[in-house]
Coordinates of C-alpha atoms in Angstrom, one line a residue:
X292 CA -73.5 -97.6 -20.6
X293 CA -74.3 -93.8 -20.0
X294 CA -71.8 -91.4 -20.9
X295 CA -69.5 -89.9 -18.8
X296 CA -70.7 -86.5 -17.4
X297 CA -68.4 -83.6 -17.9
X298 CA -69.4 -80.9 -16.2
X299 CA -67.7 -77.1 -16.0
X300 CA -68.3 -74.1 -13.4
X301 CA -67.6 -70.5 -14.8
X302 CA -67.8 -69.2 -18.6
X303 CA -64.6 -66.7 -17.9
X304 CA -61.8 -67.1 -19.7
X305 CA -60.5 -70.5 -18.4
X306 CA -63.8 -72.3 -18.6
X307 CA -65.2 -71.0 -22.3
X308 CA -61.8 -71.8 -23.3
X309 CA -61.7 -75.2 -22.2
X310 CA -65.4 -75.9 -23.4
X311 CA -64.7 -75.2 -26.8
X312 CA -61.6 -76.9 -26.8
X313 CA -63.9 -80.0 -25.1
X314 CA -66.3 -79.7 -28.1
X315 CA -63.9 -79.7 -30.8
X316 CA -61.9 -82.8 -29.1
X317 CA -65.0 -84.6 -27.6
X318 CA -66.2 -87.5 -30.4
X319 CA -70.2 -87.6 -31.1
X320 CA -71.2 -90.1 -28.3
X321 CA -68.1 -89.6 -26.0
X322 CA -69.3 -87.9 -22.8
X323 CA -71.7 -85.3 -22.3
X324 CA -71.0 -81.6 -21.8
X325 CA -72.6 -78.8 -19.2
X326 CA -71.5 -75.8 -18.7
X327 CA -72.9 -73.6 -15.0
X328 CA -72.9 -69.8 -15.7
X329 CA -75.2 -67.2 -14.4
X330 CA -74.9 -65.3 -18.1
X331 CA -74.9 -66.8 -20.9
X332 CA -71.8 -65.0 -22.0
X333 CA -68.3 -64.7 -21.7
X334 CA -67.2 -60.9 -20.4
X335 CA -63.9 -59.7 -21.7
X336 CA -63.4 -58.1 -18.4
X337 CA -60.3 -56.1 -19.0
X338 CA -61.7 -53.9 -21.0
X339 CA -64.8 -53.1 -18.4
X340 CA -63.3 -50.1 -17.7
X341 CA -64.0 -49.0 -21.3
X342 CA -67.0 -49.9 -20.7
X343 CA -67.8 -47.5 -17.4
X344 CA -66.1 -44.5 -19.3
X345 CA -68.5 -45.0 -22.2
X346 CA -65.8 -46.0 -24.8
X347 CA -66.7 -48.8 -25.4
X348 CA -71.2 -50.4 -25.0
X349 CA -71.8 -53.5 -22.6
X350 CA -72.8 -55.5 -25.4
X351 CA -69.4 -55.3 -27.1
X352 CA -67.6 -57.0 -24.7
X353 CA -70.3 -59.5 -23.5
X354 CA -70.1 -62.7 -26.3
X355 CA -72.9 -64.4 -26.7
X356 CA -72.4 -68.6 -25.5
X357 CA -75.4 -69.1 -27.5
X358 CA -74.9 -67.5 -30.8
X359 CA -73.8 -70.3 -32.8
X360 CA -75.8 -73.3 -33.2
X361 CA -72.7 -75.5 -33.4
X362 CA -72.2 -75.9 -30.2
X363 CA -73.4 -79.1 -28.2
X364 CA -72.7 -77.9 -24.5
X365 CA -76.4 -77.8 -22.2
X366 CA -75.9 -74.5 -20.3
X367 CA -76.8 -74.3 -16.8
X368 CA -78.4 -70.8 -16.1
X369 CA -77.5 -70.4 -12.5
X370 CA -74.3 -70.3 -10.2
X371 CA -72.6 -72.8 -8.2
X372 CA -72.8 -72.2 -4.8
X373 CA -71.2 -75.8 -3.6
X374 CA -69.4 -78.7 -4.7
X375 CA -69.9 -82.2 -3.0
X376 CA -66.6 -84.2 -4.0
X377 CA -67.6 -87.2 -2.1
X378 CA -70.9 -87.4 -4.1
X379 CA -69.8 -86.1 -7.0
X380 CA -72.6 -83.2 -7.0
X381 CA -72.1 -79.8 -8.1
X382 CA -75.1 -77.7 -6.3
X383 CA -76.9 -75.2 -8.8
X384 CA -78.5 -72.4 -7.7
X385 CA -80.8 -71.4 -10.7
X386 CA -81.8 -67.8 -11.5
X387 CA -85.3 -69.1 -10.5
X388 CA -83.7 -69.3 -7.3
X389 CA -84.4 -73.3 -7.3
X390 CA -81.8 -75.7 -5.9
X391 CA -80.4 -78.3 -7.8
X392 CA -77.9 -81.4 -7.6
X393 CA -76.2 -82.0 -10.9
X394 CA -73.7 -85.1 -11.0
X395 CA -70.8 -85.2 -12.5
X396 CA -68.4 -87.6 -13.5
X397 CA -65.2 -84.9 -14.0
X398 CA -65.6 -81.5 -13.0
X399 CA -63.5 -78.4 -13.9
X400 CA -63.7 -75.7 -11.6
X401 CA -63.1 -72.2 -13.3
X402 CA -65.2 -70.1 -10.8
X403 CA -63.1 -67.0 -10.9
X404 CA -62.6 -65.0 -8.3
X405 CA -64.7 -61.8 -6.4
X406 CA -63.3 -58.7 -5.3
X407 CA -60.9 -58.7 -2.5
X408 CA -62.4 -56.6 1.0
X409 CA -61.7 -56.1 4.5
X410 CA -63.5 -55.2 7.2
X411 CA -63.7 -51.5 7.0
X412 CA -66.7 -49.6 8.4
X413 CA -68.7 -48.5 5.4
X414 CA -66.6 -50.8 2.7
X415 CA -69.6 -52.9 2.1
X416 CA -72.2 -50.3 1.9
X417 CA -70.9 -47.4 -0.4
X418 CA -68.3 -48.8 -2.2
X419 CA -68.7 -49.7 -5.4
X420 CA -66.4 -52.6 -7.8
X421 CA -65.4 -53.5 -11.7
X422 CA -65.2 -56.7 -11.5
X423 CA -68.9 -57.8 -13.1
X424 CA -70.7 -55.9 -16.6
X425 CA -73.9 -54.6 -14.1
X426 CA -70.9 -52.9 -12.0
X427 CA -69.4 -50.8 -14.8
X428 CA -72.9 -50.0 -16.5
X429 CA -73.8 -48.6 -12.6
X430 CA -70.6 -47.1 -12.1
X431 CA -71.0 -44.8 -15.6
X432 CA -74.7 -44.2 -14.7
X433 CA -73.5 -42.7 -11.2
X434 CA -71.1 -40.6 -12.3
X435 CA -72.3 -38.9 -14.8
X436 CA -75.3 -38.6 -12.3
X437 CA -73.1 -37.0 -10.1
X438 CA -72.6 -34.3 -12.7
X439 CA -75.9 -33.3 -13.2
X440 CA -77.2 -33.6 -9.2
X441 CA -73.9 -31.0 -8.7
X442 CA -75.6 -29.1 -11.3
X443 CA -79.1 -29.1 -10.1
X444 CA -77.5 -28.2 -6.4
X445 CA -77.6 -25.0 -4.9
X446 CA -75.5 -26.1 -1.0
X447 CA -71.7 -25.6 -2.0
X448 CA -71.2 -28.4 0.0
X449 CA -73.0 -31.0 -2.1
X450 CA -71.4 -29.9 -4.6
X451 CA -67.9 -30.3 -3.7
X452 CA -68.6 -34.0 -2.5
X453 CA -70.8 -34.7 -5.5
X454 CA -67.8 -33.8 -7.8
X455 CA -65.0 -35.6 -6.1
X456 CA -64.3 -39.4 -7.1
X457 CA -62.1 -41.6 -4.8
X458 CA -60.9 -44.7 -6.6
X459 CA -58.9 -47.4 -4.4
X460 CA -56.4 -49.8 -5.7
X461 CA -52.9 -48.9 -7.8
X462 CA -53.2 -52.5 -9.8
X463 CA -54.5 -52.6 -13.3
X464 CA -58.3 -52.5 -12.6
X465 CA -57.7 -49.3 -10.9
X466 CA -55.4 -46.9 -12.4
X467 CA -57.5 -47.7 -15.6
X468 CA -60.6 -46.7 -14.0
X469 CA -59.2 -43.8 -12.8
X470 CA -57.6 -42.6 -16.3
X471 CA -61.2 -43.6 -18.3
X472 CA -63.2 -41.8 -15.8
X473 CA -61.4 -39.2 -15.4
X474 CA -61.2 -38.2 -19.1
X475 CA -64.9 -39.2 -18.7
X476 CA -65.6 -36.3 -16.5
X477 CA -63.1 -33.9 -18.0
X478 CA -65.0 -34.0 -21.5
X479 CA -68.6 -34.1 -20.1
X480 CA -68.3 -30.8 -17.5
X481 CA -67.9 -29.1 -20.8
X482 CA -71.4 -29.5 -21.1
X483 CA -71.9 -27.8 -17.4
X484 CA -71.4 -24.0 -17.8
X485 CA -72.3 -24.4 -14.1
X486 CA -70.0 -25.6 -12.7
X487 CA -66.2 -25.0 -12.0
X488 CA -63.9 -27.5 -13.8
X489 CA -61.7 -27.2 -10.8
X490 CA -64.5 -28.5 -8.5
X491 CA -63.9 -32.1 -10.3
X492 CA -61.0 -34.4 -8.5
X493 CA -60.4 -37.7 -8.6
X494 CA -58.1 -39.3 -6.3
X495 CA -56.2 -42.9 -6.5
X496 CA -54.7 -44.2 -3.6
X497 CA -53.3 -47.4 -2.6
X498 CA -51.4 -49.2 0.0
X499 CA -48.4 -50.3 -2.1
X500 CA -45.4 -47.6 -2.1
X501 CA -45.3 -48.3 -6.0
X502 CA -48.1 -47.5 -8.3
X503 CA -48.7 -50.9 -10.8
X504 CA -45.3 -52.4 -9.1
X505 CA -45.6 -55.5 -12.0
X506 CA -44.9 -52.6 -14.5
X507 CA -41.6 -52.1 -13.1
X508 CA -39.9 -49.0 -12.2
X509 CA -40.0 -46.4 -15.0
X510 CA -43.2 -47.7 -16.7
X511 CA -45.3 -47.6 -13.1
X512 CA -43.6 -44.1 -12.8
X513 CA -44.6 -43.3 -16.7
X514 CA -48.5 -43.8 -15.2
X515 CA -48.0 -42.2 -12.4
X516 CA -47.1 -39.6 -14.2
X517 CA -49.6 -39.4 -17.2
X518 CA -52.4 -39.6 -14.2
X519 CA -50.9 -36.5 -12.6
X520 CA -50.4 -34.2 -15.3
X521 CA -54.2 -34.7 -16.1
X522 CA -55.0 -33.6 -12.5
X523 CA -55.1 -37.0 -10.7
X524 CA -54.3 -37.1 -7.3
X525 CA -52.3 -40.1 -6.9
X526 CA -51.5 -41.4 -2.9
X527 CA -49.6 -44.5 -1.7
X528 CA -49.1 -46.3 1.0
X529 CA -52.6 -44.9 2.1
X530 CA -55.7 -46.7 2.2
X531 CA -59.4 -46.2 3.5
X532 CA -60.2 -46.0 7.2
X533 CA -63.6 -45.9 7.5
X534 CA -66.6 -44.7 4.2
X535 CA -69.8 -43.2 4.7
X536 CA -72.4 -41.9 2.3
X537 CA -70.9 -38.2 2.2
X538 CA -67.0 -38.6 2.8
X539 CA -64.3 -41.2 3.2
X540 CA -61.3 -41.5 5.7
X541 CA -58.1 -42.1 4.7
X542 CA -55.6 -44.0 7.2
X543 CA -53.5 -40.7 7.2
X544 CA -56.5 -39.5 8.6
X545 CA -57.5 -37.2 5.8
X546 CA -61.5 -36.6 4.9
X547 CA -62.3 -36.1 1.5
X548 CA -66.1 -35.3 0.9
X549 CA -67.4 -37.5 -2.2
X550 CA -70.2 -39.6 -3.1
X551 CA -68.2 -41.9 -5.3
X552 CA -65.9 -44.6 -3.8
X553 CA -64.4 -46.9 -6.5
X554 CA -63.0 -50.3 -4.7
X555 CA -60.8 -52.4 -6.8
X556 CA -58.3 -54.0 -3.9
X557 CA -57.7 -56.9 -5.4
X558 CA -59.4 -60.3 -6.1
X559 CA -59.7 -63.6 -4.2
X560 CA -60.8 -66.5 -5.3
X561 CA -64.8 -67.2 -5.5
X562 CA -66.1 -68.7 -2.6
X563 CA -67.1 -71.7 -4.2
X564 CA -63.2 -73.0 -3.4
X565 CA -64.3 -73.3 0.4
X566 CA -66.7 -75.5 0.2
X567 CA -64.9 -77.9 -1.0
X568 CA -62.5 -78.4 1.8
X569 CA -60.1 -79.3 0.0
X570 CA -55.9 -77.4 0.7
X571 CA -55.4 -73.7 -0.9
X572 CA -52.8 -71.7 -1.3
X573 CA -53.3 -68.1 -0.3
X574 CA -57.0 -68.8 -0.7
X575 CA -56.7 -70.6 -4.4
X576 CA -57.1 -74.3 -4.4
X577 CA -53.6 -76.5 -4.4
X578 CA -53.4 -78.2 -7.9
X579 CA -51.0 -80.1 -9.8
X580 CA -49.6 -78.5 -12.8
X581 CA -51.6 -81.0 -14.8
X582 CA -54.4 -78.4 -12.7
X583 CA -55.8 -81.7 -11.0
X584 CA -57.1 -81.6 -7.5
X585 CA -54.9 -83.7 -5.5
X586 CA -56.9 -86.2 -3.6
X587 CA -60.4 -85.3 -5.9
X588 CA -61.5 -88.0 -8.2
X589 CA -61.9 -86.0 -11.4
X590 CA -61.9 -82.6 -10.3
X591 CA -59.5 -80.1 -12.4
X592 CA -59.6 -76.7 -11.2
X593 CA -58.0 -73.3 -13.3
X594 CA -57.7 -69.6 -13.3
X595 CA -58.4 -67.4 -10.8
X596 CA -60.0 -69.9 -8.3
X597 CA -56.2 -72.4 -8.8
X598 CA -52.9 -71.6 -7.8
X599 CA -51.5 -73.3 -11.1
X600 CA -47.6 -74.0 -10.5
X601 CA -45.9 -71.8 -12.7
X602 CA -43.4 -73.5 -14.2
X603 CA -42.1 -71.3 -16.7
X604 CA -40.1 -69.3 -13.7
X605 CA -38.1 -72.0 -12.4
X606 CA -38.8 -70.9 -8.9
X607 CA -40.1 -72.9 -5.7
X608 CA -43.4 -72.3 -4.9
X609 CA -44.1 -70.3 -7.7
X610 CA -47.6 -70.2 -9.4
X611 CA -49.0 -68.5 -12.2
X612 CA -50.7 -64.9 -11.5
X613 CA -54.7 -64.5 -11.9
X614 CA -55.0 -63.5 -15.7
X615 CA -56.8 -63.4 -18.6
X616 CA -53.8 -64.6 -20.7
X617 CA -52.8 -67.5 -18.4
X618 CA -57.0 -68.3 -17.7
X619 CA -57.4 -68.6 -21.5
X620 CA -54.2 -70.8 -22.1
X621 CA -55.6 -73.1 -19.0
X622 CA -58.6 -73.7 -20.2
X623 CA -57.2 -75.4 -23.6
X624 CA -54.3 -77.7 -21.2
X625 CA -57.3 -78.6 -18.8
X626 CA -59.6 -80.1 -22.0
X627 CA -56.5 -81.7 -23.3
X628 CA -56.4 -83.5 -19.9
X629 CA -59.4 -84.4 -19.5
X630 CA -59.7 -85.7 -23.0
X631 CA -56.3 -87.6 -21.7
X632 CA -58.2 -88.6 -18.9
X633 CA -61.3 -90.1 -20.5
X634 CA -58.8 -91.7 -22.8
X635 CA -56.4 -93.3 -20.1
X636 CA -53.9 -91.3 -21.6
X637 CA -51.0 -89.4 -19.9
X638 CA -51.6 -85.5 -18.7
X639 CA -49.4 -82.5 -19.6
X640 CA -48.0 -79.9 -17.4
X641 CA -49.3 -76.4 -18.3
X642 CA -46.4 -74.2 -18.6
X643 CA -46.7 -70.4 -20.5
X644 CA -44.1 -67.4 -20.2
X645 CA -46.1 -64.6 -19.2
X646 CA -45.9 -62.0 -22.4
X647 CA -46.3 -58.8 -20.4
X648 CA -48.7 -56.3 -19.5
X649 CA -50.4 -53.8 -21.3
X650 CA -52.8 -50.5 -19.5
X651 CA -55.0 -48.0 -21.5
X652 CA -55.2 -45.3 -20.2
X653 CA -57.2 -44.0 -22.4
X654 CA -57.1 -41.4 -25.4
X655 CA -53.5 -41.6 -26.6
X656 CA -51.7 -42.3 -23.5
X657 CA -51.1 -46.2 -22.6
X658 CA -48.2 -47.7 -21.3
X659 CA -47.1 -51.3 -22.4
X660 CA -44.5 -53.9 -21.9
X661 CA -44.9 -56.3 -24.3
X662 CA -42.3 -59.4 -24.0
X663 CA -40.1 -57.5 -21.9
X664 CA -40.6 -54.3 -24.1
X665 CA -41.5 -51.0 -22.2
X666 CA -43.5 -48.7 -24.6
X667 CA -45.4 -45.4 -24.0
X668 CA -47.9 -43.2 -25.7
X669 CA -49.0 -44.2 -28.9
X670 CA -47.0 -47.0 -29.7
X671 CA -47.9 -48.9 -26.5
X672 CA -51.5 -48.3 -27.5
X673 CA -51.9 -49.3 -30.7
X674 CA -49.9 -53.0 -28.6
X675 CA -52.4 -52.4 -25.8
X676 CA -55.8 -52.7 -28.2
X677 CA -54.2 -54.4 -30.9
X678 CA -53.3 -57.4 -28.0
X679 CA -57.0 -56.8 -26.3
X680 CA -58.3 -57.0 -30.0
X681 CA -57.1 -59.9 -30.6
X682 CA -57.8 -61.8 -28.0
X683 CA -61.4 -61.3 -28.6
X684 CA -62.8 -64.7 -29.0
X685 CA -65.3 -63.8 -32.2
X686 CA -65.3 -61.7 -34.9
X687 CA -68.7 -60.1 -34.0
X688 CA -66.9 -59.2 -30.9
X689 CA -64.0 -58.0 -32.8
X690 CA -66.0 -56.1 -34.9
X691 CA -68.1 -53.8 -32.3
X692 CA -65.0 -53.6 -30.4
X693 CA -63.0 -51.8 -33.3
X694 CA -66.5 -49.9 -34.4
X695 CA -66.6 -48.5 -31.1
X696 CA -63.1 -47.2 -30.7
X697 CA -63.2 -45.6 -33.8
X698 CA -66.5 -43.9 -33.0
X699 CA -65.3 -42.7 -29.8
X700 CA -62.5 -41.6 -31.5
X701 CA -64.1 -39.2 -34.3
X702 CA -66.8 -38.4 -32.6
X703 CA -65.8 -38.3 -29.0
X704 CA -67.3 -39.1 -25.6
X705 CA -71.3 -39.3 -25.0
X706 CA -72.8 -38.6 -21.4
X707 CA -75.9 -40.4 -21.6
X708 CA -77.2 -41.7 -18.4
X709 CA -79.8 -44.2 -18.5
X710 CA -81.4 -43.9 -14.9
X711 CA -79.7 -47.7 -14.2
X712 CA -80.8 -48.4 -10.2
X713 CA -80.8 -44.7 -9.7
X714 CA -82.7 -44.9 -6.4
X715 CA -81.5 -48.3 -5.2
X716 CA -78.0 -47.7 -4.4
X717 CA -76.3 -51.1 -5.2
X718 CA -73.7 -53.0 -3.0
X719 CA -70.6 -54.7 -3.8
X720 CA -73.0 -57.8 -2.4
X721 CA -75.5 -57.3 -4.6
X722 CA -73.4 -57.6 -7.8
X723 CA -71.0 -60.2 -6.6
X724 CA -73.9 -62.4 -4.8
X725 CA -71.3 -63.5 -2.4
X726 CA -73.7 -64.5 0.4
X727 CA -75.1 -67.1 -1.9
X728 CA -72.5 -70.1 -1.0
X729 CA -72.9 -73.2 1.1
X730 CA -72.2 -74.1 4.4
X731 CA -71.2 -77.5 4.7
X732 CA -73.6 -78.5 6.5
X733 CA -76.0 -77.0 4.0
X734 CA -74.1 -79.0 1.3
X735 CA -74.2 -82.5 2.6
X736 CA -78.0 -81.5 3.3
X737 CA -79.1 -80.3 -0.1
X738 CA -76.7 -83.1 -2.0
X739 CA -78.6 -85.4 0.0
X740 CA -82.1 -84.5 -1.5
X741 CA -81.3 -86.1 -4.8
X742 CA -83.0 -83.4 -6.6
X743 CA -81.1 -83.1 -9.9
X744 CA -81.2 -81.0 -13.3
X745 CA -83.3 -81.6 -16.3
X746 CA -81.4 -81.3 -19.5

């Protein structure tokens, strides 16, 4: 008899964590293992703004799937753009650009999620994310461009929109952008006798009345005020009317002249979840907290893409938040359970007790609430890299990490640009590829075809 076919979508968090785990638990001849990712490697992504303000090179935080020879899992270069449940085809979309139908006998779906837009004139065009490693390279290279075009300029007028960043979104993603970047700048126009220090303003503004609200009170207020006293311009309950390639409009109806708009709203869940018509909550599909799909013959779905009950709060309707620590901890319950399942053995709940929240905010100034625990300054950042440190996956990783930050540290910041894309302004589109997905129609159509993967 062939072996079952185990196949996983994603290498974030949730799904390298449950592939190991599968290869470690998986006997010799048990089932077969695949793995669909674009890259073959797993981005530590909260620490890509690090990565934008130069702290910290791409290749640190990017570890290699491939590097040890160990390993048994075939990796699928190419994303998943549909999922036919009735089939049992996942449908590949190589980087070749070819189509392809790969069956599966249990599928986990750890897709992720994309950044979170609306439908604001301009959004699309000339914002810019951090949600993918190509986004914070291009972000870096752009604004340390913006430095020396300001420099090159002679019209007043450039130079006051070249030298003004607007960054939207009070969450974690954003105020550490903002704080990174901001040092960033701060340090480099050093190097610009040119130009006015005062000329350079970065601005955060989001919706929310509360900047980093899951902080609490006196912490979100502790960032608040760290971001101020360095000079930046912090404004809530305000969003972005309209953006265009000189200047963005606030909803209070204030224009600020810049060439930099940072978007980092939010995250939903990749579009991947759609096509498989299945029920979602708040656009995350409805599992079990076993993190089955109800209804699905052997489809388990986790992290960002799942709204996982969280039963560690005790409340109705409760489900765990979209994070690295609960993706990583998913990952491992979801291979138990399908090891459970290939074993006709009973599943286990996932249940974890979120252990805070940690922001760097670069330099010495972090704030940190470890296990209840609200830290500031130093202390919370030693808890705020030591807790990113550790949760680095290999020691190679570990080790560039640490060699960076100490670098950086004695030597300072670098403004090297490398020229990345810089005459082909890039889209939120164009990073995210979120055109790329299925219609249903298109599903049934391609899953039809027969056209499969060759190992």
């Amino acid at each position: 008899m062939a072996r079952p076919k185990i196949l996983v979508v994603g290498a974030g968090f949730a799904g390298v964590g449950c592939v190991r785990r599968l290869e470690r638990g998986l006997t010799p001849n048990e089932a077969d293992l695949a793995l669909v990712t674009p890259f073959s490697y797993q981005l530590y992504l909260p620490l890509l703004p690090q990565v934008a303000s130069g702290i910290l090179t791409p290749q640190s935080i990017a570890v290699s799937l491939r590097r040890s020879r160990r390993h048994r899992t075939r990796i699928i270069p190419g994303g998943a753009i549909g999922v036919d449940t009735k089939a049992k085809v996942c449908v590949v979309r190589k980087i070749t650009g070819e189509l392809v139908n790969e069956p599966y006998d249990y599928i986990v779906l750890a897709p992720g999620s994309i950044t979170r837009t609306f439908d604001i004139p301009g959004l699309l065009e000339y914002a810019r994310g951090m949600k993918t490693l190509a986004e914070a390279a291009y972000v870096r290279d752009h604004v340390i461009s913006q430095l020396d075009l300001a420099d090159a300029s002679q019209d007043q007028a450039e130079r006051t929109s070249r030298l003004q960043f607007v960054v939207v979104g009070g969450g974690y993603a954003g105020t550490e952008t903002a704080a990174c970047l901001q040092r960033l700048t701060s340090a480099a126009v050093r190097r610009y006798p040119r130009l006015d220090p005062a000329l350079i303003k970065w601005h955060l503004i989001d919706i929310a009345p509360k900047l980093m609200p899951e902080l609490g009170d006196k912490l979100g207020r502790s960032a608040q005020q760290i971001l101020t006293e360095r000079g930046v311009e912090i404004s809530l309950g305000v969003s972005i009317d309209k953006a265009g390639p000189h200047e963005v409009t606030f909803t209070n109806g204030r224009v600020v002249p810049t060439r930099t708009l940072i978007w980092t709203a939010g995250v939903v869940a990749s579009p991947l979840v759609a096509t498989l018509g299945a029920e979602t909550v708040r656009g995350r599909l409805a599992v079990t907290a076993e993190m089955t799909l109800p209804g699905f013959d052997g489809v388990f779905a986790l992290g960002d893409a799942a709204a996982v009950p969280d039963l560690a709060k005790n409340e109705e309707g409760a489900v765990c938040p979209p994070t690295a620590q609960h993706a990583m901890r998913q990952g491992r319950k979801v291979a138990d359970n399908v090891l459970a399942t290939l074993r006709n053995q009973p599943l286990q709940p996932y249940t974890h007790k979120d252990l805070g929240l940690v922001v760097d905010l670069g330099g010495r100034d972090a704030v940190s609430k470890p296990l209840g625990i609200e830290l500031r300054g130093l202390p919370a950042q030693a808890v705020a890299r030591g807790y990113h440190w550790s949760a680095l996956r290999t020691n190679v990783a570990k080790a560039r990490v640490m060699t960076n930050w100490l670098l950086n540290a004695v030597a300072g910041d670098d403004f090297v640009r490398t020229g990345f894309q810089a005459r082909t302004p890039a889209t939120l589109r164009d990073f995210e590829y979120t055109d790329a997905y299925l219609t249903p129609e298109q599903l049934e159509e391609q899953a039809a075809t027969g056209i499969t993967g060759q190992d």
